[in-house]
PDB file of C-alpha atoms in Angstrom:
ATOM      1  CA  MET T   1      73.907 154.044  57.735  1.00  0.00           C
ATOM      2  CA  ASP T   2      70.524 153.062  56.271  1.00  0.00           C
ATOM      3  CA  ILE T   3      68.499 152.236  59.397  1.00  0.00           C
ATOM      4  CA  LYS T   4      64.827 151.383  58.860  1.00  0.00           C
ATOM      5  CA  LEU T   5      63.862 149.949  62.264  1.00  0.00           C
ATOM      6  CA  ILE T   6      64.736 151.061  65.791  1.00  0.00           C
ATOM      7  CA  ALA T   7      63.839 148.760  68.684  1.00  0.00           C
ATOM      8  CA  ALA T   8      64.210 149.938  72.265  1.00  0.00           C
ATOM      9  CA  ASP T   9      63.697 148.103  75.521  1.00  0.00           C
ATOM     10  CA  MET T  10      61.531 149.974  78.011  1.00  0.00           C
ATOM     11  CA  ASP T  11      62.512 149.548  81.692  1.00  0.00           C
ATOM     12  CA  GLY T  12      66.063 150.701  82.326  1.00  0.00           C
ATOM     13  CA  THR T  13      66.442 151.775  78.702  1.00  0.00           C
ATOM     14  CA  LEU T  14      63.803 154.080  77.213  1.00  0.00           C
ATOM     15  CA  LEU T  15      62.091 154.812  80.545  1.00  0.00           C
ATOM     16  CA  ASP T  16      63.937 156.727  83.245  1.00  0.00           C
ATOM     17  CA  SER T  17      64.176 155.511  86.828  1.00  0.00           C
ATOM     18  CA  ALA T  18      60.796 157.081  87.577  1.00  0.00           C
ATOM     19  CA  LYS T  19      59.308 154.970  84.717  1.00  0.00           C
ATOM     20  CA  ARG T  20      58.654 158.022  82.528  1.00  0.00           C
ATOM     21  CA  LEU T  21      58.913 158.185  78.748  1.00  0.00           C
ATOM     22  CA  PRO T  22      61.463 160.765  77.571  1.00  0.00           C
ATOM     23  CA  GLU T  23      60.283 164.284  76.887  1.00  0.00           C
ATOM     24  CA  GLY T  24      60.268 164.820  73.141  1.00  0.00           C
ATOM     25  CA  LEU T  25      59.969 161.127  72.270  1.00  0.00           C
ATOM     26  CA  PHE T  26      56.736 161.448  70.291  1.00  0.00           C
ATOM     27  CA  PRO T  27      58.032 164.244  67.999  1.00  0.00           C
ATOM     28  CA  LEU T  28      61.225 162.232  67.518  1.00  0.00           C
ATOM     29  CA  ILE T  29      59.242 159.160  66.466  1.00  0.00           C
ATOM     30  CA  ALA T  30      57.298 161.360  64.003  1.00  0.00           C
ATOM     31  CA  ALA T  31      60.568 162.685  62.567  1.00  0.00           C
ATOM     32  CA  LEU T  32      61.852 159.143  62.167  1.00  0.00           C
ATOM     33  CA  ARG T  33      58.632 158.016  60.470  1.00  0.00           C
ATOM     34  CA  ALA T  34      58.993 160.900  57.993  1.00  0.00           C
ATOM     35  CA  ARG T  35      62.387 159.423  57.090  1.00  0.00           C
ATOM     36  CA  GLY T  36      60.949 155.940  56.617  1.00  0.00           C
ATOM     37  CA  VAL T  37      62.135 154.601  59.986  1.00  0.00           C
ATOM     38  CA  ARG T  38      59.742 152.585  62.173  1.00  0.00           C
ATOM     39  CA  PHE T  39      60.007 152.523  65.970  1.00  0.00           C
ATOM     40  CA  ALA T  40      59.311 149.472  68.112  1.00  0.00           C
ATOM     41  CA  PRO T  41      59.140 149.280  71.909  1.00  0.00           C
ATOM     42  CA  ALA T  42      60.766 145.925  72.744  1.00  0.00           C
ATOM     43  CA  SER T  43      59.802 144.785  76.200  1.00  0.00           C
ATOM     44  CA  GLY T  44      58.911 142.007  78.549  1.00  0.00           C
ATOM     45  CA  ARG T  45      55.797 144.071  79.255  1.00  0.00           C
ATOM     46  CA  PRO T  46      52.453 142.873  77.872  1.00  0.00           C
ATOM     47  CA  TYR T  47      51.274 144.250  74.544  1.00  0.00           C
ATOM     48  CA  HIS T  48      48.214 145.989  76.003  1.00  0.00           C
ATOM     49  CA  THR T  49      50.423 147.866  78.491  1.00  0.00           C
ATOM     50  CA  LEU T  50      52.791 149.045  75.770  1.00  0.00           C
ATOM     51  CA  TYR T  51      49.944 150.100  73.499  1.00  0.00           C
ATOM     52  CA  ALA T  52      48.340 152.156  76.284  1.00  0.00           C
ATOM     53  CA  GLN T  53      51.634 153.891  77.107  1.00  0.00           C
ATOM     54  CA  PHE T  54      51.963 155.406  73.638  1.00  0.00           C
ATOM     55  CA  GLY T  55      48.552 157.055  73.554  1.00  0.00           C
ATOM     56  CA  ALA T  56      47.884 159.107  70.423  1.00  0.00           C
ATOM     57  CA  ILE T  57      50.691 157.484  68.392  1.00  0.00           C
ATOM     58  CA  ALA T  58      50.038 153.903  69.488  1.00  0.00           C
ATOM     59  CA  ASP T  59      48.733 152.763  66.100  1.00  0.00           C
ATOM     60  CA  GLU T  60      51.896 154.004  64.362  1.00  0.00           C
ATOM     61  CA  LEU T  61      54.269 151.736  66.258  1.00  0.00           C
ATOM     62  CA  LEU T  62      55.484 148.194  65.965  1.00  0.00           C
ATOM     63  CA  TYR T  63      55.480 146.208  69.218  1.00  0.00           C
ATOM     64  CA  ILE T  64      57.798 143.520  70.510  1.00  0.00           C
ATOM     65  CA  SER T  65      56.018 142.499  73.699  1.00  0.00           C
ATOM     66  CA  GLU T  66      56.277 139.605  76.147  1.00  0.00           C
ATOM     67  CA  ASN T  67      60.036 139.404  75.411  1.00  0.00           C
ATOM     68  CA  GLY T  68      59.263 138.627  71.779  1.00  0.00           C
ATOM     69  CA  ALA T  69      56.477 136.098  72.227  1.00  0.00           C
ATOM     70  CA  MET T  70      53.824 138.532  70.941  1.00  0.00           C
ATOM     71  CA  VAL T  71      54.526 140.887  68.028  1.00  0.00           C
ATOM     72  CA  CYS T  72      52.116 143.481  66.643  1.00  0.00           C
ATOM     73  CA  ASP T  73      51.944 146.271  64.086  1.00  0.00           C
ATOM     74  CA  GLY T  74      49.672 148.781  65.761  1.00  0.00           C
ATOM     75  CA  ARG T  75      46.547 146.754  66.570  1.00  0.00           C
ATOM     76  CA  GLU T  76      47.382 143.961  64.130  1.00  0.00           C
ATOM     77  CA  LEU T  77      48.685 140.754  65.681  1.00  0.00           C
ATOM     78  CA  LEU T  78      51.665 139.460  63.690  1.00  0.00           C
ATOM     79  CA  SER T  79      52.713 136.536  65.867  1.00  0.00           C
ATOM     80  CA  PHE T  80      51.758 134.840  69.138  1.00  0.00           C
ATOM     81  CA  ALA T  81      54.028 132.005  70.246  1.00  0.00           C
ATOM     82  CA  ALA T  82      51.899 129.867  72.553  1.00  0.00           C
ATOM     83  CA  MET T  83      53.719 127.628  75.027  1.00  0.00           C
ATOM     84  CA  PRO T  84      52.837 123.927  75.394  1.00  0.00           C
ATOM     85  CA  VAL T  85      50.047 123.627  77.934  1.00  0.00           C
ATOM     86  CA  GLY T  86      51.943 121.014  79.944  1.00  0.00           C
ATOM     87  CA  GLU T  87      54.942 123.331  80.392  1.00  0.00           C
ATOM     88  CA  VAL T  88      52.722 126.193  81.537  1.00  0.00           C
ATOM     89  CA  CYS T  89      51.025 123.946  84.101  1.00  0.00           C
ATOM     90  CA  ARG T  90      54.367 122.632  85.335  1.00  0.00           C
ATOM     91  CA  ALA T  91      55.656 126.181  85.815  1.00  0.00           C
ATOM     92  CA  VAL T  92      52.564 127.292  87.725  1.00  0.00           C
ATOM     93  CA  GLN T  93      52.787 124.259  89.992  1.00  0.00           C
ATOM     94  CA  ALA T  94      56.508 124.850  90.634  1.00  0.00           C
ATOM     95  CA  ALA T  95      55.908 128.515  91.491  1.00  0.00           C
ATOM     96  CA  ARG T  96      53.185 127.569  93.966  1.00  0.00           C
ATOM     97  CA  ARG T  97      55.734 125.530  95.931  1.00  0.00           C
ATOM     98  CA  LEU T  98      58.178 128.423  96.373  1.00  0.00           C
ATOM     99  CA  PRO T  99      57.655 130.905  99.224  1.00  0.00           C
ATOM    100  CA  GLY T 100      57.622 134.535  98.125  1.00  0.00           C
ATOM    101  CA  VAL T 101      57.113 133.639  94.461  1.00  0.00           C
ATOM    102  CA  GLN T 102      54.119 134.724  92.407  1.00  0.00           C
ATOM    103  CA  VAL T 103      53.166 133.976  88.805  1.00  0.00           C
ATOM    104  CA  ILE T 104      51.252 135.816  86.100  1.00  0.00           C
ATOM    105  CA  VAL T 105      50.558 134.424  82.625  1.00  0.00           C
ATOM    106  CA  SER T 106      50.110 136.255  79.340  1.00  0.00           C
ATOM    107  CA  ALA T 107      47.301 135.438  76.931  1.00  0.00           C
ATOM    108  CA  ARG T 108      46.144 137.317  73.839  1.00  0.00           C
ATOM    109  CA  SER T 109      43.483 139.127  75.853  1.00  0.00           C
ATOM    110  CA  GLY T 110      45.689 140.205  78.765  1.00  0.00           C
ATOM    111  CA  SER T 111      47.459 139.033  81.918  1.00  0.00           C
ATOM    112  CA  PHE T 112      46.067 136.603  84.496  1.00  0.00           C
ATOM    113  CA  TYR T 113      47.015 135.700  88.072  1.00  0.00           C
ATOM    114  CA  GLU T 114      45.623 134.042  91.191  1.00  0.00           C
ATOM    115  CA  PRO T 115      44.393 135.775  94.365  1.00  0.00           C
ATOM    116  CA  THR T 116      47.265 136.901  96.598  1.00  0.00           C
ATOM    117  CA  ASP T 117      48.024 139.429  99.332  1.00  0.00           C
ATOM    118  CA  ASP T 118      51.643 139.849  98.167  1.00  0.00           C
ATOM    119  CA  ALA T 119      51.764 143.662  98.144  1.00  0.00           C
ATOM    120  CA  PRO T 120      55.012 144.093  96.121  1.00  0.00           C
ATOM    121  CA  PHE T 121      53.655 141.743  93.448  1.00  0.00           C
ATOM    122  CA  LEU T 122      50.302 143.535  93.301  1.00  0.00           C
ATOM    123  CA  ARG T 123      52.050 146.894  92.979  1.00  0.00           C
ATOM    124  CA  ALA T 124      54.260 145.531  90.221  1.00  0.00           C
ATOM    125  CA  ILE T 125      51.457 144.111  88.114  1.00  0.00           C
ATOM    126  CA  ALA T 126      49.370 147.251  88.609  1.00  0.00           C
ATOM    127  CA  HIS T 127      52.252 149.098  86.985  1.00  0.00           C
ATOM    128  CA  TYR T 128      53.229 146.579  84.306  1.00  0.00           C
ATOM    129  CA  CYS T 129      49.908 145.009  83.323  1.00  0.00           C
ATOM    130  CA  ALA T 130      47.325 147.429  81.976  1.00  0.00           C
ATOM    131  CA  ARG T 131      44.845 144.629  81.277  1.00  0.00           C
ATOM    132  CA  ARG T 132      44.988 142.156  84.168  1.00  0.00           C
ATOM    133  CA  THR T 133      42.471 139.718  85.638  1.00  0.00           C
ATOM    134  CA  CYS T 134      42.505 137.718  88.843  1.00  0.00           C
ATOM    135  CA  VAL T 135      41.175 134.186  88.298  1.00  0.00           C
ATOM    136  CA  PRO T 136      40.300 131.637  91.011  1.00  0.00           C
ATOM    137  CA  ASP T 137      42.506 128.868  89.595  1.00  0.00           C
ATOM    138  CA  LEU T 138      45.338 129.664  87.210  1.00  0.00           C
ATOM    139  CA  LEU T 139      45.796 126.009  86.266  1.00  0.00           C
ATOM    140  CA  ALA T 140      42.186 125.780  85.104  1.00  0.00           C
ATOM    141  CA  PHE T 141      42.626 128.977  83.100  1.00  0.00           C
ATOM    142  CA  VAL T 142      45.818 127.942  81.284  1.00  0.00           C
ATOM    143  CA  ARG T 143      44.292 124.588  80.324  1.00  0.00           C
ATOM    144  CA  ARG T 144      41.688 126.392  78.214  1.00  0.00           C
ATOM    145  CA  GLU T 145      43.485 129.565  77.098  1.00  0.00           C
ATOM    146  CA  PRO T 146      46.750 129.724  75.059  1.00  0.00           C
ATOM    147  CA  VAL T 147      49.593 131.381  76.973  1.00  0.00           C
ATOM    148  CA  CYS T 148      52.723 132.871  75.418  1.00  0.00           C
ATOM    149  CA  LYS T 149      54.639 133.745  78.592  1.00  0.00           C
ATOM    150  CA  VAL T 150      54.809 132.765  82.243  1.00  0.00           C
ATOM    151  CA  ALA T 151      56.258 135.606  84.314  1.00  0.00           C
ATOM    152  CA  LEU T 152      57.650 134.649  87.721  1.00  0.00           C
ATOM    153  CA  PHE T 153      58.032 137.269  90.450  1.00  0.00           C
ATOM    154  CA  CYS T 154      60.274 137.315  93.512  1.00  0.00           C
ATOM    155  CA  ALA T 155      60.874 140.788  94.922  1.00  0.00           C
ATOM    156  CA  GLY T 156      64.537 141.758  94.457  1.00  0.00           C
ATOM    157  CA  ARG T 157      65.656 138.118  94.221  1.00  0.00           C
ATOM    158  CA  ALA T 158      64.973 136.912  90.686  1.00  0.00           C
ATOM    159  CA  GLU T 159      68.591 136.123  89.860  1.00  0.00           C
ATOM    160  CA  GLN T 160      69.254 134.503  93.240  1.00  0.00           C
ATOM    161  CA  VAL T 161      65.985 132.583  93.742  1.00  0.00           C
ATOM    162  CA  LEU T 162      64.107 132.158  90.485  1.00  0.00           C
ATOM    163  CA  LEU T 163      66.933 131.314  88.097  1.00  0.00           C
ATOM    164  CA  PRO T 164      68.221 128.406  90.221  1.00  0.00           C
ATOM    165  CA  ALA T 165      64.698 127.139  90.951  1.00  0.00           C
ATOM    166  CA  PHE T 166      63.716 127.078  87.273  1.00  0.00           C
ATOM    167  CA  ARG T 167      67.071 126.094  85.781  1.00  0.00           C
ATOM    168  CA  SER T 168      65.742 122.618  84.921  1.00  0.00           C
ATOM    169  CA  PHE T 169      63.109 124.231  82.665  1.00  0.00           C
ATOM    170  CA  ALA T 170      65.841 125.405  80.300  1.00  0.00           C
ATOM    171  CA  ALA T 171      65.895 121.997  78.586  1.00  0.00           C
ATOM    172  CA  THR T 172      62.400 122.562  77.192  1.00  0.00           C
ATOM    173  CA  THR T 173      61.608 126.253  77.781  1.00  0.00           C
ATOM    174  CA  GLN T 174      63.205 129.624  77.119  1.00  0.00           C
ATOM    175  CA  VAL T 175      64.235 131.066  80.502  1.00  0.00           C
ATOM    176  CA  ALA T 176      65.076 134.792  80.630  1.00  0.00           C
ATOM    177  CA  LEU T 177      66.094 137.006  83.533  1.00  0.00           C
ATOM    178  CA  SER T 178      64.162 140.192  82.733  1.00  0.00           C
ATOM    179  CA  GLY T 179      64.779 142.305  85.835  1.00  0.00           C
ATOM    180  CA  VAL T 180      65.705 142.188  89.489  1.00  0.00           C
ATOM    181  CA  ASP T 181      62.219 140.856  90.316  1.00  0.00           C
ATOM    182  CA  TRP T 182      61.321 138.814  87.238  1.00  0.00           C
ATOM    183  CA  VAL T 183      62.149 135.665  85.294  1.00  0.00           C
ATOM    184  CA  ASP T 184      60.158 134.911  82.135  1.00  0.00           C
ATOM    185  CA  LEU T 185      59.420 131.503  80.636  1.00  0.00           C
ATOM    186  CA  MET T 186      58.516 131.161  76.944  1.00  0.00           C
ATOM    187  CA  ARG T 187      58.707 128.739  74.058  1.00  0.00           C
ATOM    188  CA  PRO T 188      62.278 127.792  73.083  1.00  0.00           C
ATOM    189  CA  GLY T 189      63.836 130.341  70.768  1.00  0.00           C
ATOM    190  CA  MET T 190      61.387 133.069  71.700  1.00  0.00           C
ATOM    191  CA  ASN T 191      63.207 136.281  72.500  1.00  0.00           C
ATOM    192  CA  LYS T 192      63.432 139.874  71.333  1.00  0.00           C
ATOM    193  CA  GLY T 193      65.998 138.943  68.697  1.00  0.00           C
ATOM    194  CA  TYR T 194      63.618 136.429  67.150  1.00  0.00           C
ATOM    195  CA  ALA T 195      60.932 139.130  67.096  1.00  0.00           C
ATOM    196  CA  VAL T 196      63.259 141.523  65.278  1.00  0.00           C
ATOM    197  CA  GLY T 197      63.558 138.869  62.585  1.00  0.00           C
ATOM    198  CA  ALA T 198      59.770 138.755  62.292  1.00  0.00           C
ATOM    199  CA  LEU T 199      59.626 142.534  61.938  1.00  0.00           C
ATOM    200  CA  CYS T 200      62.396 142.507  59.327  1.00  0.00           C
ATOM    201  CA  ALA T 201      60.302 140.080  57.292  1.00  0.00           C
ATOM    202  CA  ARG T 202      57.270 142.350  57.751  1.00  0.00           C
ATOM    203  CA  LEU T 203      59.193 145.425  56.559  1.00  0.00           C
ATOM    204  CA  GLY T 204      61.263 143.700  53.872  1.00  0.00           C
ATOM    205  CA  ILE T 205      64.595 144.703  55.416  1.00  0.00           C
ATOM    206  CA  THR T 206      67.693 142.948  56.737  1.00  0.00           C
ATOM    207  CA  PRO T 207      68.960 142.940  60.337  1.00  0.00           C
ATOM    208  CA  ALA T 208      71.766 145.244  59.201  1.00  0.00           C
ATOM    209  CA  ALA T 209      69.098 147.958  58.769  1.00  0.00           C
ATOM    210  CA  CYS T 210      68.090 147.694  62.453  1.00  0.00           C
ATOM    211  CA  MET T 211      69.234 149.593  65.529  1.00  0.00           C
ATOM    212  CA  ALA T 212      68.464 148.426  69.071  1.00  0.00           C
ATOM    213  CA  PHE T 213      68.911 149.583  72.666  1.00  0.00           C
ATOM    214  CA  GLY T 214      68.865 147.470  75.836  1.00  0.00           C
ATOM    215  CA  ASP T 215      70.042 147.258  79.406  1.00  0.00           C
ATOM    216  CA  TYR T 216      69.352 143.785  80.820  1.00  0.00           C
ATOM    217  CA  LEU T 217      69.930 140.118  80.049  1.00  0.00           C
ATOM    218  CA  ASN T 218      66.613 139.660  78.259  1.00  0.00           C
ATOM    219  CA  ASP T 219      67.998 142.145  75.706  1.00  0.00           C
ATOM    220  CA  LEU T 220      71.021 140.016  74.760  1.00  0.00           C
ATOM    221  CA  GLU T 221      69.424 138.419  71.700  1.00  0.00           C
ATOM    222  CA  LEU T 222      67.935 141.758  70.686  1.00  0.00           C
ATOM    223  CA  LEU T 223      71.361 143.391  70.508  1.00  0.00           C
ATOM    224  CA  GLU T 224      72.890 140.370  68.805  1.00  0.00           C
ATOM    225  CA  ALA T 225      70.186 140.425  66.106  1.00  0.00           C
ATOM    226  CA  VAL T 226      70.775 143.944  64.766  1.00  0.00           C
ATOM    227  CA  GLY T 227      73.420 145.818  62.841  1.00  0.00           C
ATOM    228  CA  GLU T 228      73.755 148.685  65.319  1.00  0.00           C
ATOM    229  CA  SER T 229      73.472 147.669  68.982  1.00  0.00           C
ATOM    230  CA  TYR T 230      73.612 149.985  71.981  1.00  0.00           C
ATOM    231  CA  GLY T 231      73.994 148.935  75.598  1.00  0.00           C
ATOM    232  CA  MET T 232      72.906 151.451  78.207  1.00  0.00           C
ATOM    233  CA  ALA T 233      75.591 152.848  80.512  1.00  0.00           C
ATOM    234  CA  ASN T 234      73.425 151.685  83.422  1.00  0.00           C
ATOM    235  CA  GLY T 235      73.060 148.202  81.945  1.00  0.00           C
ATOM    236  CA  HIS T 236      74.113 144.731  83.083  1.00  0.00           C
ATOM    237  CA  GLU T 237      77.824 144.113  82.450  1.00  0.00           C
ATOM    238  CA  ARG T 238      77.142 140.976  80.392  1.00  0.00           C
ATOM    239  CA  LEU T 239      74.808 142.964  78.162  1.00  0.00           C
ATOM    240  CA  LYS T 240      77.286 145.783  77.657  1.00  0.00           C
ATOM    241  CA  ALA T 241      79.964 143.266  76.706  1.00  0.00           C
ATOM    242  CA  VAL T 242      78.021 142.198  73.587  1.00  0.00           C
ATOM    243  CA  ALA T 243      76.893 145.688  72.524  1.00  0.00           C
ATOM    244  CA  LYS T 244      78.606 147.374  69.608  1.00  0.00           C
ATOM    245  CA  HIS T 245      78.208 150.769  71.305  1.00  0.00           C
ATOM    246  CA  ILE T 246      77.532 152.108  74.802  1.00  0.00           C
ATOM    247  CA  CYS T 247      75.166 155.070  75.124  1.00  0.00           C
ATOM    248  CA  PRO T 248      74.285 157.351  78.057  1.00  0.00           C
ATOM    249  CA  SER T 249      72.059 155.968  80.792  1.00  0.00           C
ATOM    250  CA  ASN T 250      68.281 155.891  80.855  1.00  0.00           C
ATOM    251  CA  ASP T 251      68.291 158.808  83.309  1.00  0.00           C
ATOM    252  CA  GLU T 252      70.345 160.826  80.825  1.00  0.00           C
ATOM    253  CA  ASP T 253      67.860 160.282  77.966  1.00  0.00           C
ATOM    254  CA  GLY T 254      70.437 158.038  76.325  1.00  0.00           C
ATOM    255  CA  VAL T 255      68.157 156.476  73.704  1.00  0.00           C
ATOM    256  CA  CYS T 256      66.743 159.715  72.307  1.00  0.00           C
ATOM    257  CA  ARG T 257      70.068 161.553  72.496  1.00  0.00           C
ATOM    258  CA  THR T 258      71.753 158.783  70.559  1.00  0.00           C
ATOM    259  CA  ILE T 259      69.037 158.598  67.902  1.00  0.00           C
ATOM    260  CA  ARG T 260      69.142 162.371  67.391  1.00  0.00           C
ATOM    261  CA  ALA T 261      72.911 162.305  67.035  1.00  0.00           C
ATOM    262  CA  VAL T 262      72.913 159.393  64.581  1.00  0.00           C
ATOM    263  CA  PHE T 263      70.148 160.826  62.391  1.00  0.00           C
ATOM    264  CA  GLY T 264      71.003 164.504  62.792  1.00  0.00           C
ATOM    265  CA  ILE T 265      67.602 165.389  64.250  1.00  0.00           C
ATOM    266  CA  ASP T 266      67.354 168.513  66.399  1.00  0.00           C
ATOM    267  CA  LYS T 267      65.450 168.304  69.654  1.00  0.00           C
ATOM    268  CA  SER T 268      61.939 169.743  69.195  1.00  0.00           C
TER     269      SER T 268
END
């Protein structure tokens, strides 16, 4: 097996239930790099959040952020798939009409939202968005600033509330369920699998040389795009059905354990 790229989702996959990176991950990434293997967090999280999470090794990583709509190599921006302004405005207006629904948009410079007292939403973005700004009028902001993703929030009810409410957007917009609280809207065809293709072109490799790990429905295209796909034991049943392999859960350090076993790397 000649793997040159490993992409791993974050929440529910690489991170445990307490949202912690695995112990020993950084030495493992260094061991992989010594073998010519690049590592890429692949997440719905914003780029700036991912970059901050990896601290001292941040510049060594590839990043699939915003569910594939923004791709970077360290600090270098490789692609940013801006949505049509009209679609972004339509999504913001639709979210405003739904009780209990909040919206945050992703631009190159960070994440932006409107004033709200929705405590679960504010806690969520404090965790997920390292570079976030509250603006008085989100519609005015998105009319002047390119946006690659609209993230819709409904606490614990994304699949039940948000997917039905935004189903009509699927004709013109990529709609992805990315967690129990979140649905993401992006340009058509934008997903983690598309981003893997962009990274393959960057590295001069084929998808067969890629390994990926995921747990939720926004990871479907990611797993379908690579030669070696792993669904987490704790993952969504639809996701596990398309995975080539099933690995231990995120709370059992499934990603790192699997990588060590495949590459024969001892735990440092």
